[in-house]
Amino acid sequence: MSRSVKIASIYPTLLGTYGDGGNVAALRHIAALHGIAVSVEEVSPGQKVPANADIYVLGGGEDTAQSAAAAALHASGALAEGVKNGAAVLSICAGYQILGHTFLDAEGKPSAGLGLLDVTTDRLDKRAVGELVAHPLSSGPTGITAVLTGYENHGGFTHLGSGVEPFASVTSGIGNGDGTTEGAINGRVIGTYLHGPCLVRNPQVAEQLLSWAIGRKLEHIVEAEVEALRRERLDFVTKNR
């Protein structure tokens, strides 16, 4: 067995709505299926963020929590250093917005993000709530081929700059805000609005993150229970369009 993959769960008490904490649990589980040892460091507000993690995971959160997390990550600088060193990042919803250039705080004022993704976020006219289905882009930089499913609940309209690619194209839902693109990706940094948790419902995304961490491609392992969940969610969306 190779060295342990280090996973950093960033501020889960601030960024962990709609089951996002399950993403770390999914990474543990899927890593074990592939015989990969992992260690998890859960970073609480006020604690030092490691700069040497292989995978960073950020979840969603309300406006006040989002601003607090962004300020702490700015002050730390460790996440940016980790990305510079080749780490992979999965950022969900508020975590996704934090990685951009700007997002809106609780008062609707622009707040500085980390600039790790070339995106900016303002407000949707109407909050996006419901099941989200998207197809990974065939021209994208990942080995993900399976349809992506999740639950979106956000008021942000995220605009993509030239320095990122969409993570996926929307089949059902709002995604970034235009109903066409979902999430953003640059290098090994992924931002997405997929709650659910994302990695439980989309194990190929977890396998891609782990592949980046260990430096070799992982073949997809099919689990019957996960496939049943995915079919049920896809059937639900199809019947309720």
mmCIF file of C-alpha atoms in Angstrom:
data_model
loop_
_atom_site.group_PDB
_atom_site.id
_atom_site.type_symbol
_atom_site.label_atom_id
_atom_site.label_comp_id
_atom_site.label_asym_id
_atom_site.label_seq_id
_atom_site.Cartn_x
_atom_site.Cartn_y
_atom_site.Cartn_z
ATOM 1 C CA MET A 1 0.000 0.000 0.000
ATOM 2 C CA SER A 2 1.294 3.472 -0.912
ATOM 3 C CA ARG A 3 1.629 6.396 1.471
ATOM 4 C CA SER A 4 -1.478 7.719 3.147
ATOM 5 C CA VAL A 5 -3.482 10.340 1.248
ATOM 6 C CA LYS A 6 -4.070 13.351 3.478
ATOM 7 C CA ILE A 7 -7.556 14.861 3.333
ATOM 8 C CA ALA A 8 -8.285 18.212 4.958
ATOM 9 C CA SER A 9 -11.906 18.935 5.853
ATOM 10 C CA ILE A 10 -12.051 22.729 6.020
ATOM 11 C CA TYR A 11 -14.283 24.336 8.667
ATOM 12 C CA PRO A 12 -17.066 21.720 8.587
ATOM 13 C CA THR A 13 -18.943 23.553 11.353
ATOM 14 C CA LEU A 14 -19.137 26.631 9.099
ATOM 15 C CA LEU A 15 -19.236 24.896 5.725
ATOM 16 C CA GLY A 16 -21.245 21.707 6.061
ATOM 17 C CA THR A 17 -24.899 22.206 5.130
ATOM 18 C CA TYR A 18 -27.135 19.725 3.315
ATOM 19 C CA GLY A 19 -25.011 16.699 4.165
ATOM 20 C CA ASP A 20 -21.717 18.007 2.780
ATOM 21 C CA GLY A 21 -19.824 16.335 5.631
ATOM 22 C CA GLY A 22 -20.626 13.077 3.883
ATOM 23 C CA ASN A 23 -18.104 13.915 1.160
ATOM 24 C CA VAL A 24 -15.179 13.155 3.472
ATOM 25 C CA ALA A 25 -16.857 9.930 4.604
ATOM 26 C CA ALA A 26 -17.324 8.972 0.952
ATOM 27 C CA LEU A 27 -13.654 9.643 0.191
ATOM 28 C CA ARG A 28 -12.659 7.382 3.110
ATOM 29 C CA HIS A 29 -14.968 4.629 1.902
ATOM 30 C CA ILE A 30 -14.009 4.775 -1.767
ATOM 31 C CA ALA A 31 -10.313 4.988 -0.923
ATOM 32 C CA ALA A 32 -10.684 1.814 1.151
ATOM 33 C CA LEU A 33 -12.360 0.042 -1.784
ATOM 34 C CA HIS A 34 -9.281 0.835 -3.857
ATOM 35 C CA GLY A 35 -6.819 -0.139 -1.121
ATOM 36 C CA ILE A 36 -5.710 3.453 -0.526
ATOM 37 C CA ALA A 37 -4.864 4.531 3.016
ATOM 38 C CA VAL A 38 -6.143 7.956 4.028
ATOM 39 C CA SER A 39 -5.791 10.282 6.972
ATOM 40 C CA VAL A 40 -8.322 13.024 7.652
ATOM 41 C CA GLU A 41 -7.605 16.315 9.389
ATOM 42 C CA GLU A 42 -10.752 18.176 10.383
ATOM 43 C CA VAL A 43 -9.942 21.877 10.670
ATOM 44 C CA SER A 44 -12.170 23.927 12.953
ATOM 45 C CA PRO A 45 -12.316 27.739 12.928
ATOM 46 C CA GLY A 46 -9.248 29.092 14.699
ATOM 47 C CA GLN A 47 -7.158 26.018 13.945
ATOM 48 C CA LYS A 48 -4.269 26.008 11.504
ATOM 49 C CA VAL A 49 -5.099 24.918 7.967
ATOM 50 C CA PRO A 50 -2.481 22.457 6.680
ATOM 51 C CA ALA A 51 -0.629 23.453 3.530
ATOM 52 C CA ASN A 52 0.412 19.858 2.772
ATOM 53 C CA ALA A 53 -2.932 18.093 2.264
ATOM 54 C CA ASP A 54 -3.487 16.065 -0.890
ATOM 55 C CA ILE A 55 -7.229 16.798 -1.038
ATOM 56 C CA TYR A 56 -9.130 19.740 0.466
ATOM 57 C CA VAL A 57 -12.900 19.547 0.955
ATOM 58 C CA LEU A 58 -15.133 22.590 1.523
ATOM 59 C CA GLY A 59 -18.902 22.470 1.894
ATOM 60 C CA GLY A 60 -21.810 24.893 1.808
ATOM 61 C CA GLY A 61 -22.906 27.420 4.408
ATOM 62 C CA GLU A 62 -25.072 30.445 5.092
ATOM 63 C CA ASP A 63 -23.882 33.945 4.185
ATOM 64 C CA THR A 64 -22.397 34.844 7.578
ATOM 65 C CA ALA A 65 -20.567 31.523 7.882
ATOM 66 C CA GLN A 66 -19.334 31.856 4.301
ATOM 67 C CA SER A 67 -17.831 35.289 4.977
ATOM 68 C CA ALA A 68 -16.172 34.072 8.177
ATOM 69 C CA ALA A 69 -14.660 31.087 6.372
ATOM 70 C CA ALA A 70 -13.399 33.256 3.503
ATOM 71 C CA ALA A 71 -11.750 35.702 5.903
ATOM 72 C CA ALA A 72 -10.017 32.912 7.812
ATOM 73 C CA LEU A 73 -8.766 31.243 4.626
ATOM 74 C CA HIS A 74 -7.477 34.578 3.337
ATOM 75 C CA ALA A 75 -5.551 35.118 6.555
ATOM 76 C CA SER A 76 -4.146 31.582 6.506
ATOM 77 C CA GLY A 77 -2.985 31.382 2.890
ATOM 78 C CA ALA A 78 -2.541 27.625 3.357
ATOM 79 C CA LEU A 79 -5.232 26.522 0.918
ATOM 80 C CA ALA A 80 -3.722 28.620 -1.861
ATOM 81 C CA GLU A 81 -0.310 27.171 -1.027
ATOM 82 C CA GLY A 82 -1.713 23.645 -1.112
ATOM 83 C CA VAL A 83 -3.220 24.240 -4.560
ATOM 84 C CA LYS A 84 0.098 25.670 -5.760
ATOM 85 C CA ASN A 85 1.744 22.462 -4.559
ATOM 86 C CA GLY A 86 -0.641 20.326 -6.623
ATOM 87 C CA ALA A 87 -3.417 19.483 -4.164
ATOM 88 C CA ALA A 88 -6.925 18.651 -5.357
ATOM 89 C CA VAL A 89 -9.926 20.620 -4.087
ATOM 90 C CA LEU A 90 -13.636 19.847 -3.956
ATOM 91 C CA SER A 91 -15.685 22.919 -3.067
ATOM 92 C CA ILE A 92 -19.463 22.850 -2.728
ATOM 93 C CA CYS A 93 -21.872 25.797 -3.022
ATOM 94 C CA ALA A 94 -20.616 28.496 -0.590
ATOM 95 C CA GLY A 95 -17.207 26.814 -0.676
ATOM 96 C CA TYR A 96 -17.285 27.079 -4.475
ATOM 97 C CA GLN A 97 -18.117 30.781 -4.308
ATOM 98 C CA ILE A 98 -15.317 31.387 -1.783
ATOM 99 C CA LEU A 99 -12.759 30.059 -4.282
ATOM 100 C CA GLY A 100 -13.784 32.695 -6.836
ATOM 101 C CA HIS A 101 -12.780 36.340 -7.049
ATOM 102 C CA THR A 102 -15.852 37.801 -5.355
ATOM 103 C CA PHE A 103 -19.165 36.739 -3.815
ATOM 104 C CA LEU A 104 -21.926 38.690 -2.064
ATOM 105 C CA ASP A 105 -22.055 38.824 1.741
ATOM 106 C CA ALA A 106 -25.205 38.804 3.907
ATOM 107 C CA GLU A 107 -25.791 42.500 3.127
ATOM 108 C CA GLY A 108 -25.414 41.981 -0.598
ATOM 109 C CA LYS A 109 -22.008 43.634 -0.774
ATOM 110 C CA PRO A 110 -19.128 42.142 -2.792
ATOM 111 C CA SER A 111 -16.689 40.196 -0.642
ATOM 112 C CA ALA A 112 -13.251 39.031 -1.721
ATOM 113 C CA GLY A 113 -12.783 35.352 -2.443
ATOM 114 C CA LEU A 114 -9.511 33.452 -2.740
ATOM 115 C CA GLY A 115 -9.147 33.777 -6.513
ATOM 116 C CA LEU A 116 -8.402 30.074 -6.978
ATOM 117 C CA LEU A 117 -11.138 29.832 -9.620
ATOM 118 C CA ASP A 118 -11.787 32.477 -12.262
ATOM 119 C CA VAL A 119 -15.430 33.032 -11.276
ATOM 120 C CA THR A 120 -17.511 35.775 -9.662
ATOM 121 C CA THR A 121 -20.856 35.331 -7.936
ATOM 122 C CA ASP A 122 -23.794 37.705 -7.588
ATOM 123 C CA ARG A 123 -27.491 37.013 -6.985
ATOM 124 C CA LEU A 124 -30.085 34.981 -8.836
ATOM 125 C CA ASP A 125 -33.492 36.592 -9.350
ATOM 126 C CA LYS A 126 -35.047 33.491 -7.773
ATOM 127 C CA ARG A 127 -33.343 30.991 -5.462
ATOM 128 C CA ALA A 128 -32.393 27.674 -7.089
ATOM 129 C CA VAL A 129 -33.829 24.763 -5.097
ATOM 130 C CA GLY A 130 -34.278 21.180 -6.239
ATOM 131 C CA GLU A 131 -32.687 18.220 -7.947
ATOM 132 C CA LEU A 132 -29.803 19.010 -10.293
ATOM 133 C CA VAL A 133 -28.688 16.728 -13.118
ATOM 134 C CA ALA A 134 -25.688 17.504 -15.315
ATOM 135 C CA HIS A 135 -23.383 15.773 -17.775
ATOM 136 C CA PRO A 136 -19.613 16.081 -17.330
ATOM 137 C CA LEU A 137 -18.016 17.731 -20.325
ATOM 138 C CA SER A 138 -16.407 15.221 -22.671
ATOM 139 C CA SER A 139 -13.687 17.752 -23.439
ATOM 140 C CA GLY A 140 -13.020 18.403 -19.761
ATOM 141 C CA PRO A 141 -9.834 17.558 -17.863
ATOM 142 C CA THR A 142 -11.262 14.671 -15.813
ATOM 143 C CA GLY A 143 -11.984 11.017 -16.376
ATOM 144 C CA ILE A 144 -15.571 11.409 -15.149
ATOM 145 C CA THR A 145 -18.116 10.000 -17.584
ATOM 146 C CA ALA A 146 -21.211 9.242 -15.483
ATOM 147 C CA VAL A 147 -24.153 11.639 -15.278
ATOM 148 C CA LEU A 148 -23.845 13.882 -12.206
ATOM 149 C CA THR A 149 -26.750 14.213 -9.782
ATOM 150 C CA GLY A 150 -27.266 16.296 -6.674
ATOM 151 C CA TYR A 151 -29.448 18.750 -4.823
ATOM 152 C CA GLU A 152 -28.994 22.480 -5.315
ATOM 153 C CA ASN A 153 -30.096 25.146 -2.834
ATOM 154 C CA HIS A 154 -28.470 28.501 -3.501
ATOM 155 C CA GLY A 155 -29.168 32.107 -4.390
ATOM 156 C CA GLY A 156 -25.922 32.734 -6.244
ATOM 157 C CA PHE A 157 -25.406 33.309 -9.957
ATOM 158 C CA THR A 158 -21.825 32.286 -10.672
ATOM 159 C CA HIS A 159 -20.232 33.755 -13.795
ATOM 160 C CA LEU A 160 -17.318 31.846 -15.342
ATOM 161 C CA GLY A 161 -14.246 33.647 -16.634
ATOM 162 C CA SER A 162 -11.858 32.502 -19.323
ATOM 163 C CA GLY A 163 -9.575 30.831 -16.785
ATOM 164 C CA VAL A 164 -11.982 27.983 -15.989
ATOM 165 C CA GLU A 165 -14.093 25.423 -17.784
ATOM 166 C CA PRO A 166 -17.608 24.432 -16.726
ATOM 167 C CA PHE A 167 -17.570 21.263 -14.664
ATOM 168 C CA ALA A 168 -20.660 19.982 -16.463
ATOM 169 C CA SER A 169 -23.624 20.929 -18.658
ATOM 170 C CA VAL A 170 -27.057 21.109 -17.048
ATOM 171 C CA THR A 171 -29.813 18.688 -18.033
ATOM 172 C CA SER A 172 -32.229 19.630 -15.253
ATOM 173 C CA GLY A 173 -31.871 22.465 -12.768
ATOM 174 C CA ILE A 174 -30.187 25.858 -12.602
ATOM 175 C CA GLY A 175 -26.503 25.119 -11.906
ATOM 176 C CA ASN A 176 -24.346 28.221 -12.150
ATOM 177 C CA GLY A 177 -27.426 30.330 -12.785
ATOM 178 C CA ASP A 178 -27.977 30.213 -16.517
ATOM 179 C CA GLY A 179 -29.488 26.727 -16.555
ATOM 180 C CA THR A 180 -26.744 25.666 -18.949
ATOM 181 C CA THR A 181 -23.462 25.209 -17.079
ATOM 182 C CA GLU A 182 -22.771 23.627 -13.695
ATOM 183 C CA GLY A 183 -19.730 24.314 -11.567
ATOM 184 C CA ALA A 184 -16.224 25.164 -12.678
ATOM 185 C CA ILE A 185 -12.894 23.403 -12.890
ATOM 186 C CA ASN A 186 -9.325 24.538 -13.300
ATOM 187 C CA GLY A 187 -6.531 22.020 -12.961
ATOM 188 C CA ARG A 188 -7.342 19.973 -9.865
ATOM 189 C CA VAL A 189 -9.757 22.494 -8.352
ATOM 190 C CA ILE A 190 -13.458 21.689 -8.671
ATOM 191 C CA GLY A 191 -16.335 23.964 -7.685
ATOM 192 C CA THR A 192 -19.931 22.740 -7.860
ATOM 193 C CA TYR A 193 -23.438 23.335 -6.535
ATOM 194 C CA LEU A 194 -24.050 19.581 -6.104
ATOM 195 C CA HIS A 195 -25.122 18.744 -2.560
ATOM 196 C CA GLY A 196 -26.418 15.295 -1.814
ATOM 197 C CA PRO A 197 -23.640 14.635 -0.630
ATOM 198 C CA CYS A 198 -21.875 15.073 -3.962
ATOM 199 C CA LEU A 199 -19.382 12.218 -3.605
ATOM 200 C CA VAL A 200 -21.942 9.717 -2.303
ATOM 201 C CA ARG A 201 -24.129 10.312 -5.329
ATOM 202 C CA ASN A 202 -21.214 10.690 -7.746
ATOM 203 C CA PRO A 203 -18.449 8.238 -6.800
ATOM 204 C CA GLN A 204 -16.512 8.863 -10.025
ATOM 205 C CA VAL A 205 -15.794 12.381 -8.758
ATOM 206 C CA ALA A 206 -14.296 10.903 -5.583
ATOM 207 C CA GLU A 207 -12.225 8.504 -7.658
ATOM 208 C CA GLN A 208 -10.940 11.401 -9.754
ATOM 209 C CA LEU A 209 -9.872 13.328 -6.648
ATOM 210 C CA LEU A 210 -8.093 10.252 -5.312
ATOM 211 C CA SER A 211 -6.490 9.614 -8.726
ATOM 212 C CA TRP A 212 -4.979 13.083 -8.660
ATOM 213 C CA ALA A 213 -3.754 12.525 -5.115
ATOM 214 C CA ILE A 214 -1.949 9.249 -5.855
ATOM 215 C CA GLY A 215 -0.796 10.098 -9.375
ATOM 216 C CA ARG A 216 -2.489 7.254 -11.219
ATOM 217 C CA LYS A 217 -5.926 6.611 -12.700
ATOM 218 C CA LEU A 218 -8.359 4.520 -10.686
ATOM 219 C CA GLU A 219 -10.785 2.208 -12.419
ATOM 220 C CA HIS A 220 -14.377 2.783 -11.354
ATOM 221 C CA ILE A 221 -15.741 0.346 -8.767
ATOM 222 C CA VAL A 222 -19.505 -0.177 -9.047
ATOM 223 C CA GLU A 223 -21.489 -0.531 -5.816
ATOM 224 C CA ALA A 224 -25.052 -1.786 -6.180
ATOM 225 C CA GLU A 225 -26.461 0.422 -3.410
ATOM 226 C CA VAL A 226 -24.970 3.581 -4.918
ATOM 227 C CA GLU A 227 -26.205 2.713 -8.404
ATOM 228 C CA ALA A 228 -29.699 2.108 -6.980
ATOM 229 C CA LEU A 229 -29.623 5.555 -5.358
ATOM 230 C CA ARG A 230 -28.479 7.167 -8.582
ATOM 231 C CA ARG A 231 -31.231 5.442 -10.596
ATOM 232 C CA GLU A 232 -33.871 6.474 -8.071
ATOM 233 C CA ARG A 233 -32.800 10.132 -8.215
ATOM 234 C CA LEU A 234 -32.635 10.174 -12.010
ATOM 235 C CA ASP A 235 -36.057 8.523 -12.242
ATOM 236 C CA PHE A 236 -37.450 11.095 -9.805
ATOM 237 C CA VAL A 237 -36.174 13.989 -11.939
ATOM 238 C CA THR A 238 -37.471 12.427 -15.153
ATOM 239 C CA LYS A 239 -40.965 11.891 -13.705
ATOM 240 C CA ASN A 240 -41.187 15.395 -12.218
ATOM 241 C CA ARG A 241 -39.917 17.521 -15.094
#
